[in-house]
Coordinates of C-alpha atoms and ligand atoms in Angstrom, one line a residue:
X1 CA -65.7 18.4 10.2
X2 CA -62.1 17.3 10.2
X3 CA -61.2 13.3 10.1
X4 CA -60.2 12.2 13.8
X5 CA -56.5 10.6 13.5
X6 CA -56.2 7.9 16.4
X7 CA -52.5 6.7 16.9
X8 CA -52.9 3.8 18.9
X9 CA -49.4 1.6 20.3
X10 CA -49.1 0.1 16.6
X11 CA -52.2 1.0 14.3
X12 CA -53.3 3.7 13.2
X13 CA -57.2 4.4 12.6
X14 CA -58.6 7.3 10.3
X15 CA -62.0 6.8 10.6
X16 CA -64.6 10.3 9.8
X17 CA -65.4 12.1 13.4
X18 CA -69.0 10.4 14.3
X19 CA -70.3 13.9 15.1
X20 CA -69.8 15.1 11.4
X21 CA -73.1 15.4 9.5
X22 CA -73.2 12.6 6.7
X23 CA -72.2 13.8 3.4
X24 CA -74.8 13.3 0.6
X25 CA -73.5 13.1 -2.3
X26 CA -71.0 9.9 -3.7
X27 CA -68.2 12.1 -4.5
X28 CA -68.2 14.4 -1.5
X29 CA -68.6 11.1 0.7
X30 CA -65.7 9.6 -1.5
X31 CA -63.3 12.9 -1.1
X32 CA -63.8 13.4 2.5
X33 CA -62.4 9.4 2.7
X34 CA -59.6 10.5 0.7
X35 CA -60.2 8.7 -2.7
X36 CA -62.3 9.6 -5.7
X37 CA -65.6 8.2 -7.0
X38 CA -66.0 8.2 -10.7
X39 CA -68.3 6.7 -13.6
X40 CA -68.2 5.8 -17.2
X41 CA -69.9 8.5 -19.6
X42 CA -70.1 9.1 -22.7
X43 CA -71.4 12.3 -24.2
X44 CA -74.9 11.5 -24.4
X45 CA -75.1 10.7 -20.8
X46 CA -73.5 13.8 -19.4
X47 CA -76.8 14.7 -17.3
X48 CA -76.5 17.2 -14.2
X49 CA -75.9 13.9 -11.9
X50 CA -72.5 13.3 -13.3
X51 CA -71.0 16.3 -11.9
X52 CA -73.3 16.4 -8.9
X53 CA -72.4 12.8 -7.5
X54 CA -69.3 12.2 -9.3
X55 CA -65.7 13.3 -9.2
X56 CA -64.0 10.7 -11.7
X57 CA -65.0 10.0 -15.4
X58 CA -63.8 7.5 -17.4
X59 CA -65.0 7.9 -21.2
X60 CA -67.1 4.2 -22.0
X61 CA -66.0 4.3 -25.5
X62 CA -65.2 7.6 -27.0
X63 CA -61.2 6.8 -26.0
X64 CA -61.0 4.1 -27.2
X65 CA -58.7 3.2 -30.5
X66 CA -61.4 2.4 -33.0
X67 CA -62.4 5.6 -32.2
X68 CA -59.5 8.2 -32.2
X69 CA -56.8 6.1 -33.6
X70 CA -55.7 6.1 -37.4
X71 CA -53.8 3.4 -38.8
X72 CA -50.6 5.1 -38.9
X73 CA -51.2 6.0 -35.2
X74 CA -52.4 9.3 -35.7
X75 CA -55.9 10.8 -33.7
X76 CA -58.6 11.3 -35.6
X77 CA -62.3 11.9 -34.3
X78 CA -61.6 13.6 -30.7
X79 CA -64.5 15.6 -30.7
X80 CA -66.5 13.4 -28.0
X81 CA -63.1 12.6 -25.9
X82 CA -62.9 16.5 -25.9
X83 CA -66.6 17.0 -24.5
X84 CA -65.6 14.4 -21.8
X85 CA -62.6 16.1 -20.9
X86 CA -63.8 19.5 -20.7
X87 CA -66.9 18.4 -18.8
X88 CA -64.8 17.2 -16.3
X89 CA -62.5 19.5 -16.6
X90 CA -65.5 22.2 -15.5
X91 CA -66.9 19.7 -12.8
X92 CA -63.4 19.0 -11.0
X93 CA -63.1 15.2 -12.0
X94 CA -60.3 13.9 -12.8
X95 CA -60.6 11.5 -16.1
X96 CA -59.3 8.3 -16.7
X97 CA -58.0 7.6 -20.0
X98 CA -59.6 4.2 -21.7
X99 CA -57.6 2.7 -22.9
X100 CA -54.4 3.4 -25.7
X101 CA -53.1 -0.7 -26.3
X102 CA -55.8 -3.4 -26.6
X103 CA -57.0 -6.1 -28.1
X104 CA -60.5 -5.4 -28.7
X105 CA -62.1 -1.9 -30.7
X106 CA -58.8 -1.6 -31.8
X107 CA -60.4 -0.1 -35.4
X108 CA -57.7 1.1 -37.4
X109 CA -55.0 0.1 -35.5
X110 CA -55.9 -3.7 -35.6
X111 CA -52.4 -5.5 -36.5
X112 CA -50.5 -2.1 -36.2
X113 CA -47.0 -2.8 -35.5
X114 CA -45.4 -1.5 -32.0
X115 CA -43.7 1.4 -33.5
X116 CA -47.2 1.9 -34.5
X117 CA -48.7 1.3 -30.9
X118 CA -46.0 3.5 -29.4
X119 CA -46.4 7.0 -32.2
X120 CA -50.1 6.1 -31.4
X121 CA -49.5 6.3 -27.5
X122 CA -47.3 9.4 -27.6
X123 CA -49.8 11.3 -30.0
X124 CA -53.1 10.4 -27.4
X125 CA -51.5 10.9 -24.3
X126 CA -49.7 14.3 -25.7
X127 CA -53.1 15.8 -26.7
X128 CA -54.8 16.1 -23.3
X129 CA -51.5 15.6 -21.6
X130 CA -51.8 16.1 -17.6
X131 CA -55.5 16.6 -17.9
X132 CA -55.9 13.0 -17.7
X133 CA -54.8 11.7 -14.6
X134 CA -54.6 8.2 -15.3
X135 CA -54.0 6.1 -18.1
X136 CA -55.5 2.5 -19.1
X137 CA -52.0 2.1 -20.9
X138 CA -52.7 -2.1 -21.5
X139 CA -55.8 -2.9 -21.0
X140 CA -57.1 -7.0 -20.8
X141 CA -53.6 -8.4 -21.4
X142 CA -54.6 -11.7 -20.1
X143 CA -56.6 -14.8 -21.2
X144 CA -59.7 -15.8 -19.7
X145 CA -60.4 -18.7 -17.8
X146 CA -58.2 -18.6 -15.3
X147 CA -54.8 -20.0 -17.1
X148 CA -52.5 -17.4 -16.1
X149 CA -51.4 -16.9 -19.8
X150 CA -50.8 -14.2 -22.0
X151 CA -53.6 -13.4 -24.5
X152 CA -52.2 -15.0 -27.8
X153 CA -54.3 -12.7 -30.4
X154 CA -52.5 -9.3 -31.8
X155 CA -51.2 -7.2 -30.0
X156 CA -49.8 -9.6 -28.0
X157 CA -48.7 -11.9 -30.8
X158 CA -46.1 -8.7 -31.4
X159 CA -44.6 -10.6 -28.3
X160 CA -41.9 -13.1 -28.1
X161 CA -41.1 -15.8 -25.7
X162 CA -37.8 -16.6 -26.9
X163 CA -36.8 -19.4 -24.3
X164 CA -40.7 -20.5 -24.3
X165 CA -40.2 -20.1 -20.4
X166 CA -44.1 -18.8 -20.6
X167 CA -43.1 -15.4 -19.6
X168 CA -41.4 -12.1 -21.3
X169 CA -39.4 -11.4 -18.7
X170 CA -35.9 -12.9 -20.2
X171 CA -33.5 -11.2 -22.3
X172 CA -34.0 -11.8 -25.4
X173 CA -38.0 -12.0 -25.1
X174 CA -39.9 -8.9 -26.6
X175 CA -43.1 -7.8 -24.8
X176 CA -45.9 -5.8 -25.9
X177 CA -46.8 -4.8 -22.0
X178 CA -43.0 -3.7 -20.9
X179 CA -42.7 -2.1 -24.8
X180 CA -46.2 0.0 -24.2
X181 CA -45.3 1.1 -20.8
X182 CA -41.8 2.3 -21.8
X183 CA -43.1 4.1 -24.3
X184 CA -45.4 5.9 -22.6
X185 CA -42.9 6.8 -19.3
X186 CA -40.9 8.5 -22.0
X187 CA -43.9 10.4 -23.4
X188 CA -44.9 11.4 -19.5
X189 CA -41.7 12.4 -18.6
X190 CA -40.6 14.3 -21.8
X191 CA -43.7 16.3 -21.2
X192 CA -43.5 16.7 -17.5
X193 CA -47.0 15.2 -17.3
X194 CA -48.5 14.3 -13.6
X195 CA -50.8 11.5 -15.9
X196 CA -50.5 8.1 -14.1
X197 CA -50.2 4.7 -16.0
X198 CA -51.9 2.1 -15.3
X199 CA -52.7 -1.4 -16.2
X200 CA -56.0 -2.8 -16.5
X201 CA -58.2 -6.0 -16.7
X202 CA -60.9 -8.0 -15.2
X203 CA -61.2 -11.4 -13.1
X204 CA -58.1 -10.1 -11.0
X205 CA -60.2 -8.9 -8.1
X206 CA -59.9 -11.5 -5.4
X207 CA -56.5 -13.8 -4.3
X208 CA -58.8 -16.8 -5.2
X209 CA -61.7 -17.8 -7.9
X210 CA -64.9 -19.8 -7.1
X211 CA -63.8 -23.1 -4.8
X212 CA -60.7 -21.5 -3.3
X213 CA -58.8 -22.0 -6.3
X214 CA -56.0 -19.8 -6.7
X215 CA -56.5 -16.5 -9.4
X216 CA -54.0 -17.6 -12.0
X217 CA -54.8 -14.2 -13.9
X218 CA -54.5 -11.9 -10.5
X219 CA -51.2 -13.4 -10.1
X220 CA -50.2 -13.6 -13.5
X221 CA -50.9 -9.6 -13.1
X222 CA -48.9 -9.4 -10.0
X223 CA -45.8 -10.4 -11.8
X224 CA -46.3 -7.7 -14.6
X225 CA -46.4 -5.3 -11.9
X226 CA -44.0 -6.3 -10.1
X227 CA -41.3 -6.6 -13.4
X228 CA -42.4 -3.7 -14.4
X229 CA -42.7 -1.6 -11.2
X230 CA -40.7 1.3 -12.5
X231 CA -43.1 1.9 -15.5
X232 CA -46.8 1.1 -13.5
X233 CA -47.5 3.9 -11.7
X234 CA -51.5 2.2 -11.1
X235 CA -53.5 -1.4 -11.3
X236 CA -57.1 -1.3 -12.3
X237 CA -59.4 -4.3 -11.4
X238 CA -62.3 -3.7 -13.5
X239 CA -64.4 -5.6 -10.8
X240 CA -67.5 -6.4 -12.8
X241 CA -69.0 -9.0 -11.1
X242 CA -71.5 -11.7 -11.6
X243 CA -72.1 -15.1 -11.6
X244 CA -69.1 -16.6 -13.7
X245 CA -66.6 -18.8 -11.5
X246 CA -63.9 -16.6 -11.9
X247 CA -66.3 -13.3 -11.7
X248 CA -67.3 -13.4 -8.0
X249 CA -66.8 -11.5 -5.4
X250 CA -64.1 -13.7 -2.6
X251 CA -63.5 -12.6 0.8
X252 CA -59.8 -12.0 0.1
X253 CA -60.5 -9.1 -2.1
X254 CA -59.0 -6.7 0.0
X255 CA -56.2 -9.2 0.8
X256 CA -55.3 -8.9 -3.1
X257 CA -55.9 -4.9 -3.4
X258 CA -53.3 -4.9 -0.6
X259 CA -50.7 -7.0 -2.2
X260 CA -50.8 -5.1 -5.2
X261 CA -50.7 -1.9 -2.8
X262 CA -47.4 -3.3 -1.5
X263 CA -45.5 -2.6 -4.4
X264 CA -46.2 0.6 -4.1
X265 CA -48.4 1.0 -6.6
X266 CA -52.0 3.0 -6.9
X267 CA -55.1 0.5 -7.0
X268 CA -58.5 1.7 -8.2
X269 CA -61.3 -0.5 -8.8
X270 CA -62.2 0.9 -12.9
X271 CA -65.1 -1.1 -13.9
X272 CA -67.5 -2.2 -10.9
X273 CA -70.8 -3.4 -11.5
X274 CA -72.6 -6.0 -9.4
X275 CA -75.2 -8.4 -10.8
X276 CA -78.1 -7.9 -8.9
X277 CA -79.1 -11.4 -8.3
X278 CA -75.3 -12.7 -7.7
X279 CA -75.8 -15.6 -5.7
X280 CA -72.9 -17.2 -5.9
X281 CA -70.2 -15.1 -4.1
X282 CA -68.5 -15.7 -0.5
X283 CA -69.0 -12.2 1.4
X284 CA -72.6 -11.4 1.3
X285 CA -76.3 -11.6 -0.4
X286 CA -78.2 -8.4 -1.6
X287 CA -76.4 -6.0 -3.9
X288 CA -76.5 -3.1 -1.3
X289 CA -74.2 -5.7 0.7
X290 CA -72.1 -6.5 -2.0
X291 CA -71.3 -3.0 -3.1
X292 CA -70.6 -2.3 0.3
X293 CA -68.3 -4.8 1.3
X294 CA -66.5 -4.1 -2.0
X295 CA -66.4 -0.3 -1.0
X296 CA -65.0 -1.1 2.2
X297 CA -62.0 -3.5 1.0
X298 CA -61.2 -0.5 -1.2
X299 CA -60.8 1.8 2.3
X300 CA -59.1 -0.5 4.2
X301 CA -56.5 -0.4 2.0
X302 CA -54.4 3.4 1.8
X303 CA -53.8 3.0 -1.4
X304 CA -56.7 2.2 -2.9
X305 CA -57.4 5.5 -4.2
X306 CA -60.4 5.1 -6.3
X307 CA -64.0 3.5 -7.2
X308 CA -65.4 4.0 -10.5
X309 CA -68.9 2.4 -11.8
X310 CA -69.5 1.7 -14.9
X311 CA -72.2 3.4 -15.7
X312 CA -75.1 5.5 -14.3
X313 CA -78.0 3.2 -14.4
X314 CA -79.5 -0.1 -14.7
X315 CA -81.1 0.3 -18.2
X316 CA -77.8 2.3 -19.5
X317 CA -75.5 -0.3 -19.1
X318 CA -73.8 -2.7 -21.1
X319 CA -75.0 -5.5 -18.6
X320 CA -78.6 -3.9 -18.5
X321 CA -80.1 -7.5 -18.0
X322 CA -78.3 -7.4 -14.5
X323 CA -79.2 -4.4 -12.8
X324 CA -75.8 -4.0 -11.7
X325 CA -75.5 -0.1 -10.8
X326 CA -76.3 2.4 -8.4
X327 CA -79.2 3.8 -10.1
X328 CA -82.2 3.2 -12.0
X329 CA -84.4 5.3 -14.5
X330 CA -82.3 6.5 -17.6
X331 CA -82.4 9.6 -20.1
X332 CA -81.3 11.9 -16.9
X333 CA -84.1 10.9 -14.5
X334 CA -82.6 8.6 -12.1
X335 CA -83.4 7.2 -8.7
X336 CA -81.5 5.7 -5.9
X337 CA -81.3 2.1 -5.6
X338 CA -80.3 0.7 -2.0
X339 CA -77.0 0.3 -3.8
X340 CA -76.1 3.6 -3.7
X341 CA -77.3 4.5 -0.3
X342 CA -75.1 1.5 0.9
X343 CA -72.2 2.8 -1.1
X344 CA -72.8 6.3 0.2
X345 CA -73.1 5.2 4.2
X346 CA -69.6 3.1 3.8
X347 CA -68.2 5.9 2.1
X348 CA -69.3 8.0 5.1
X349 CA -68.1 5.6 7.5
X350 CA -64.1 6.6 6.1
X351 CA -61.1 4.7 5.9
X352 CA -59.4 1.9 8.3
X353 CA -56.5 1.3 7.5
X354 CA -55.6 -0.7 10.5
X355 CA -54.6 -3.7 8.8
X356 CA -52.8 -2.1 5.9
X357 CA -48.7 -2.1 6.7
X358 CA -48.0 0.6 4.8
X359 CA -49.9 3.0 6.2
X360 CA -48.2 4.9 9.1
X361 CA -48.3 3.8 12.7
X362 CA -48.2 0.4 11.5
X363 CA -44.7 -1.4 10.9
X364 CA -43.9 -1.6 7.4
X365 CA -43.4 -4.7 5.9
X366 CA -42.1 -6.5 2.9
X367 CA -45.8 -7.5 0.5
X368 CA -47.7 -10.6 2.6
X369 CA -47.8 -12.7 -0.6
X370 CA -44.5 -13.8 -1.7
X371 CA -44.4 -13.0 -5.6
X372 CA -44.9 -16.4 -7.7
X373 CA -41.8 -16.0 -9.6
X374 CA -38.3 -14.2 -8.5
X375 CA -38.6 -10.3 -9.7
X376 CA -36.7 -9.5 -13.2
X377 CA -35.0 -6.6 -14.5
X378 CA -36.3 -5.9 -17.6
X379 CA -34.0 -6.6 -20.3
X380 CA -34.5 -3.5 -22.2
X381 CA -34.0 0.2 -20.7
X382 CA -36.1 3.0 -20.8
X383 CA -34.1 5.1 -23.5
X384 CA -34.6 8.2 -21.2
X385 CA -33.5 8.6 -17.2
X386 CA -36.4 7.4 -15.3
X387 CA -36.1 11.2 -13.9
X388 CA -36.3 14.5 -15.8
X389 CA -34.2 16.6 -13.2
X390 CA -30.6 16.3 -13.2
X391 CA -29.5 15.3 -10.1
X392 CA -27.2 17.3 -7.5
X393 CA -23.3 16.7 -7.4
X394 CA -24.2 14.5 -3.9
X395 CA -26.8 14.0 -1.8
X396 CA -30.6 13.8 -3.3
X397 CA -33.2 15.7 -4.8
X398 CA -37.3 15.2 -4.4
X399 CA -40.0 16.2 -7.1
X400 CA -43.3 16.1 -6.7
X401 CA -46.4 15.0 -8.8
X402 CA -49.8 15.7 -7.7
X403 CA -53.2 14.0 -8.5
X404 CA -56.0 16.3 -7.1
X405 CA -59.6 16.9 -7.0
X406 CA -62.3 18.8 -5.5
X407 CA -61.3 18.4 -1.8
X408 CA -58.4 16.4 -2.2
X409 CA -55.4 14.9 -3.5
X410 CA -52.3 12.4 -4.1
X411 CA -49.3 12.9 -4.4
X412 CA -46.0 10.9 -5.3
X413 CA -42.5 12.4 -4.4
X414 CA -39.5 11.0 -6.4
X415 CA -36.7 11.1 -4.2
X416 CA -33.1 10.9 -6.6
X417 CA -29.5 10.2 -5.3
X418 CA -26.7 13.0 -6.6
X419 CA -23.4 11.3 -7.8
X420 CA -22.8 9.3 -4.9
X421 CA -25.2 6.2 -3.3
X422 CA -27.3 7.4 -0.3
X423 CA -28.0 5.4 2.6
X424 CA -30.8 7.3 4.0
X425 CA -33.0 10.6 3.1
X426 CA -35.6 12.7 4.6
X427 CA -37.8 15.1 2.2
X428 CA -39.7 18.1 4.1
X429 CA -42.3 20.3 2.5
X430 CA -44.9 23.1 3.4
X431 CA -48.4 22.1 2.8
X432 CA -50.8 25.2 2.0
X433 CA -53.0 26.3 4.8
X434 CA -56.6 23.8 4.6
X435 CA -54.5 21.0 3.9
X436 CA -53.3 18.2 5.6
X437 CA -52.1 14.7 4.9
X438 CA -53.7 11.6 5.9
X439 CA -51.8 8.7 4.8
X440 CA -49.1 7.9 3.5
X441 CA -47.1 5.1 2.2
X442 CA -43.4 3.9 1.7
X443 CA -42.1 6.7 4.3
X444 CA -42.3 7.7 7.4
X445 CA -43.9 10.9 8.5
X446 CA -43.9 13.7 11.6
X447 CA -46.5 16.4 11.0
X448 CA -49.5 16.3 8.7
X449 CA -49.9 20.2 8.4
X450 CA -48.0 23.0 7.8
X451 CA -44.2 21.8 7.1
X452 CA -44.4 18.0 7.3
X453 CA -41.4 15.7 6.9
X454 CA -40.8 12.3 5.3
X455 CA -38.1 9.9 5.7
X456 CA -37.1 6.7 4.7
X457 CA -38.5 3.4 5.9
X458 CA -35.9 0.3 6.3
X459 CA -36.6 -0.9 2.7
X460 CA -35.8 2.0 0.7
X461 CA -33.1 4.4 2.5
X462 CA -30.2 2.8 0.2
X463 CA -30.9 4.6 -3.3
X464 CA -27.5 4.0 -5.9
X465 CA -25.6 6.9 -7.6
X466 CA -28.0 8.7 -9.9
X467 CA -31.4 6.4 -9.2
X468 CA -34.6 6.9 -7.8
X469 CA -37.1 5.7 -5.4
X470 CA -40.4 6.8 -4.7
X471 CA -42.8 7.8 -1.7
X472 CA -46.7 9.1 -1.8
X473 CA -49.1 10.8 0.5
X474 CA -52.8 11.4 0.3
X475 CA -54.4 14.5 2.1
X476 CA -57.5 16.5 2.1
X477 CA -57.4 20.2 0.7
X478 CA -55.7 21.3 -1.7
X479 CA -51.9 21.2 -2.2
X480 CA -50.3 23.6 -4.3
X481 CA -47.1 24.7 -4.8
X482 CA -45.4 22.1 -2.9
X483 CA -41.4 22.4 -3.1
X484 CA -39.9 19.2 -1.5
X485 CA -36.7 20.0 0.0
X486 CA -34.5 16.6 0.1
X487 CA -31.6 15.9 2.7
X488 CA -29.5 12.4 3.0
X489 CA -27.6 10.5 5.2
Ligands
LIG501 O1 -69.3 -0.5 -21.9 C1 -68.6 -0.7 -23.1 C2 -69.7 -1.0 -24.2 O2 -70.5 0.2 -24.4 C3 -69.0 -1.3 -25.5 O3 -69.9 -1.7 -26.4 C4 -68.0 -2.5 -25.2 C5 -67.3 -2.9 -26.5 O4 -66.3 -3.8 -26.2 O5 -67.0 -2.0 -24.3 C6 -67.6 -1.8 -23.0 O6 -66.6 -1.4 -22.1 C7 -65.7 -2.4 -21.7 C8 -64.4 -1.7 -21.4 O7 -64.0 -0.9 -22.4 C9 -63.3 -2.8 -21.0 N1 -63.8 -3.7 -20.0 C10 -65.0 -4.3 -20.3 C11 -66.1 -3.3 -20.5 C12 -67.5 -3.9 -20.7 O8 -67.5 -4.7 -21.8

């Protein structure tokens, strides 16, 4: 059965039609919502239930640079990365890349240089190019405890402060983050790639830490984001959650997805695991509660796109001791915990994106949270156009990049100006028959079958001579062949 769309005066509620028979596994649940639902695997692990209840995979290790990465930022050793990506390749899961700059497993790599970092990042995300959808580009830039610093140790010591503001943001300042990401915009858009970059890290989940104190590493994050907007395509909270003061789960989760959302770009919880006996946490008791009040500030928001746990089972994962997944058994005989069937009714239940402004029907506003610091260019360019085409003599142009799986899909629309600034622009495009769209954000939309039309919202209508802004929509079905056809005003 079809979602129910109900337009009210200013909200608008996609919830899944009551009447519809449940769906029974995670993924189908998750699809029917309109985001994926993935796991961590490696290739031992690849039993039937990873396709069956599954429709994201993220390799645990077997990505990772001290496995694939030679010094001189070659691959090496792709053998089980292959087996992950062809398993999902078969099983329609997308695959999240883990992860191509970080501290930690670095192996060979350890104290490589960035020209090191970036021949290292072109080579990895060239060899599986648009087959991964997403990349952990940085992953765990920041420090721990709650400081809202930079992590000091390599590769971040390839960094320079050069005013010793406490940020990388200034001309002058080098930045292993902005350096990373530039890099690997190039490599995308060289290639044509639909691969998404993302950054990555953990204790960023919630606005606040234990005692309402304010998540000096969320925000610290925010202000990457935000500096960096035109490289981050995608923000991964790894969500792990336990006990530690700055691990729990806070009621203004969702309030932080959205914020992030705001900018405009993708969030996706990467990492979740919930320790069983969490007892200190603001929103709820029992796991099955937990996971499902985490699940649900993921669908409130339209663009939190996707949920991935970190492992099958209890016994399987790193954090065995807290029984912090959706199964238990091991070795390919698994059972349900309440944890799953939790996560599987709120999947059922659908989005509601009532409170989310960028979704449509609702006014679109400016992000909730003003950012902690005033937004920077960054001081050094992307050595390529930010886009591939060559824009028209005047007026504007629309491409399209698409992130889909089994029963549906994302997709962003780049919408360029020709030779002269545009003040407003409307894209229209024919979805194939079965599909429809339901969200969107950073436009505004008539139709959400057949030919369906975007324009502008009051924010980004003015685009400069030659630049670029960007709009997305999410829909069930499958959309292929989508020519955007792109008129201004
Ligand atoms: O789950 C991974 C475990 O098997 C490895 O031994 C460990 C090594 O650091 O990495 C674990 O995965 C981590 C992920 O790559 C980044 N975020 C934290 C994860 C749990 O430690």
């Amino acid at each position: 059965m079809a979602m129910l769309l109900l337009v009210g005066s200013a909200v608008t509620v996609q919830a899944i039609d009551p009447a519809a028979a449940a769906e029974t596994t995670l993924r189908a649940a998750a699809a029917k919502a309109g985001l994926f639902f993935g796991v961590a695997a490696s290739p031992g692990r690849l039993s039937s239930i990873v396709g069956q209840e599954f429709n994201q995979l993220t390799p645990e290790n077997d990505m990772k640079p001290a496995t694939i990465a030679t010094s001189s930022g070659g691959l090496q050793n792709t053998g089980s990365a292959d087996t992950l990506v062809n398993y999902a390749q078969t099983n329609n899961m997308l695959v999240r890349g883990h992860t191509l700059v970080w501290h930690s497993q670095a192996g060979a790599l350890q104290g490589a240089s960035q020209g090191t970092l970036n021949t290292f990042i072109g080579n990895a995300i060239n060899r599986w190019g648009s087959r991964i959808a997403y990349w952990d580009v940085v992953n765990e830039a920041l420090d721990d405890n709650n400081t809202g610093r930079r992590r000091t140790q390599w590769p971040h010591s390839l960094s320079r402060d050069a005013n010793g503001d406490g940020d990388y943001f200034d001309a002058g300042d080098t930045d292993v983050i902005r350096d990373s990401f530039i890099r690997a915009k190039q490599v995308v858009q060289a290639g044509g790639l639909s691969t998404k970059l993302c950054i990555n890290d953990y204790d960023v989940d919630g606005l606040t830490v234990s005692g309402g104190t304010p998540n000096r590493k969320a925000n610290a994050l925010y202000d990457i984001v935000r500096t960096y907007r035109q490289y981050i395509d995608c923000v991964g909270f790894q969500a792990h959650f336990n006990d530690n003061p700055n691990s729990i789960i806070t009621n203004d989760l969702q309030a932080n997805i959205q914020r992030f959302a705001d900018l405009g770009v993708e969030v996706h919880l990467t990492e979740l695991d919930i320790d069983d006996d969490l007892s200190n946490n603001d929103i709820g008791a029992g796991q099955a509660e937990n996971y499902r009040k985490v699940v649900r500030a993921c669908l409130n928001v339209a663009r939190c796109t996707g949920i991935t746990v970190w492992g099958i089972a209890d016994s399987e994962s790193w954090r065995s001791s807290e029984r912090g997944l959706l199964f238990t058994g091991g070795g390919g005989n698994y059972q349900k915990k309440a944890a799953y069937h939790a996560v599987l009714d709120e999947l059922n239940k659908g989005r509601d994106v009532s409170t989310d402004p960028t979704s449509p029907g609702t006014p679109t506003a400016t992000p909730s949270v003003p950012p902690t610091t005033p937004p920077v260019t960054p001081s050094v360019p992307p050595t390529t156009p930010p886009n591939p085409t060559t824009p028209p003599a005047t007026g504007c142009s629309a491409t399209v990049s698409l992130n889909s799986w089994t029963g549906g899909f994302v997709a962003t629309v780049r919408v360029t100006a020709g030779a002269a600034p545009i003040n407003g622009w409307s894209v229209q495009l024919t979805l194939p028959s079965g599909a429809a769209v339901t969200n969107a954000w950073n436009a505004n939309r008539s139709g959400s079958s057949g030919t369906v039309r975007f324009s502008n919202v009051s924010y980004n209508g003015r685009v400069n001579a030659g630049q670029s802004t960007e709009f997305g929509f999410q829909g069930t079905g499958a959309a292929t062949g989508l020519t955007p056809v792109c008129t201004a005003s």
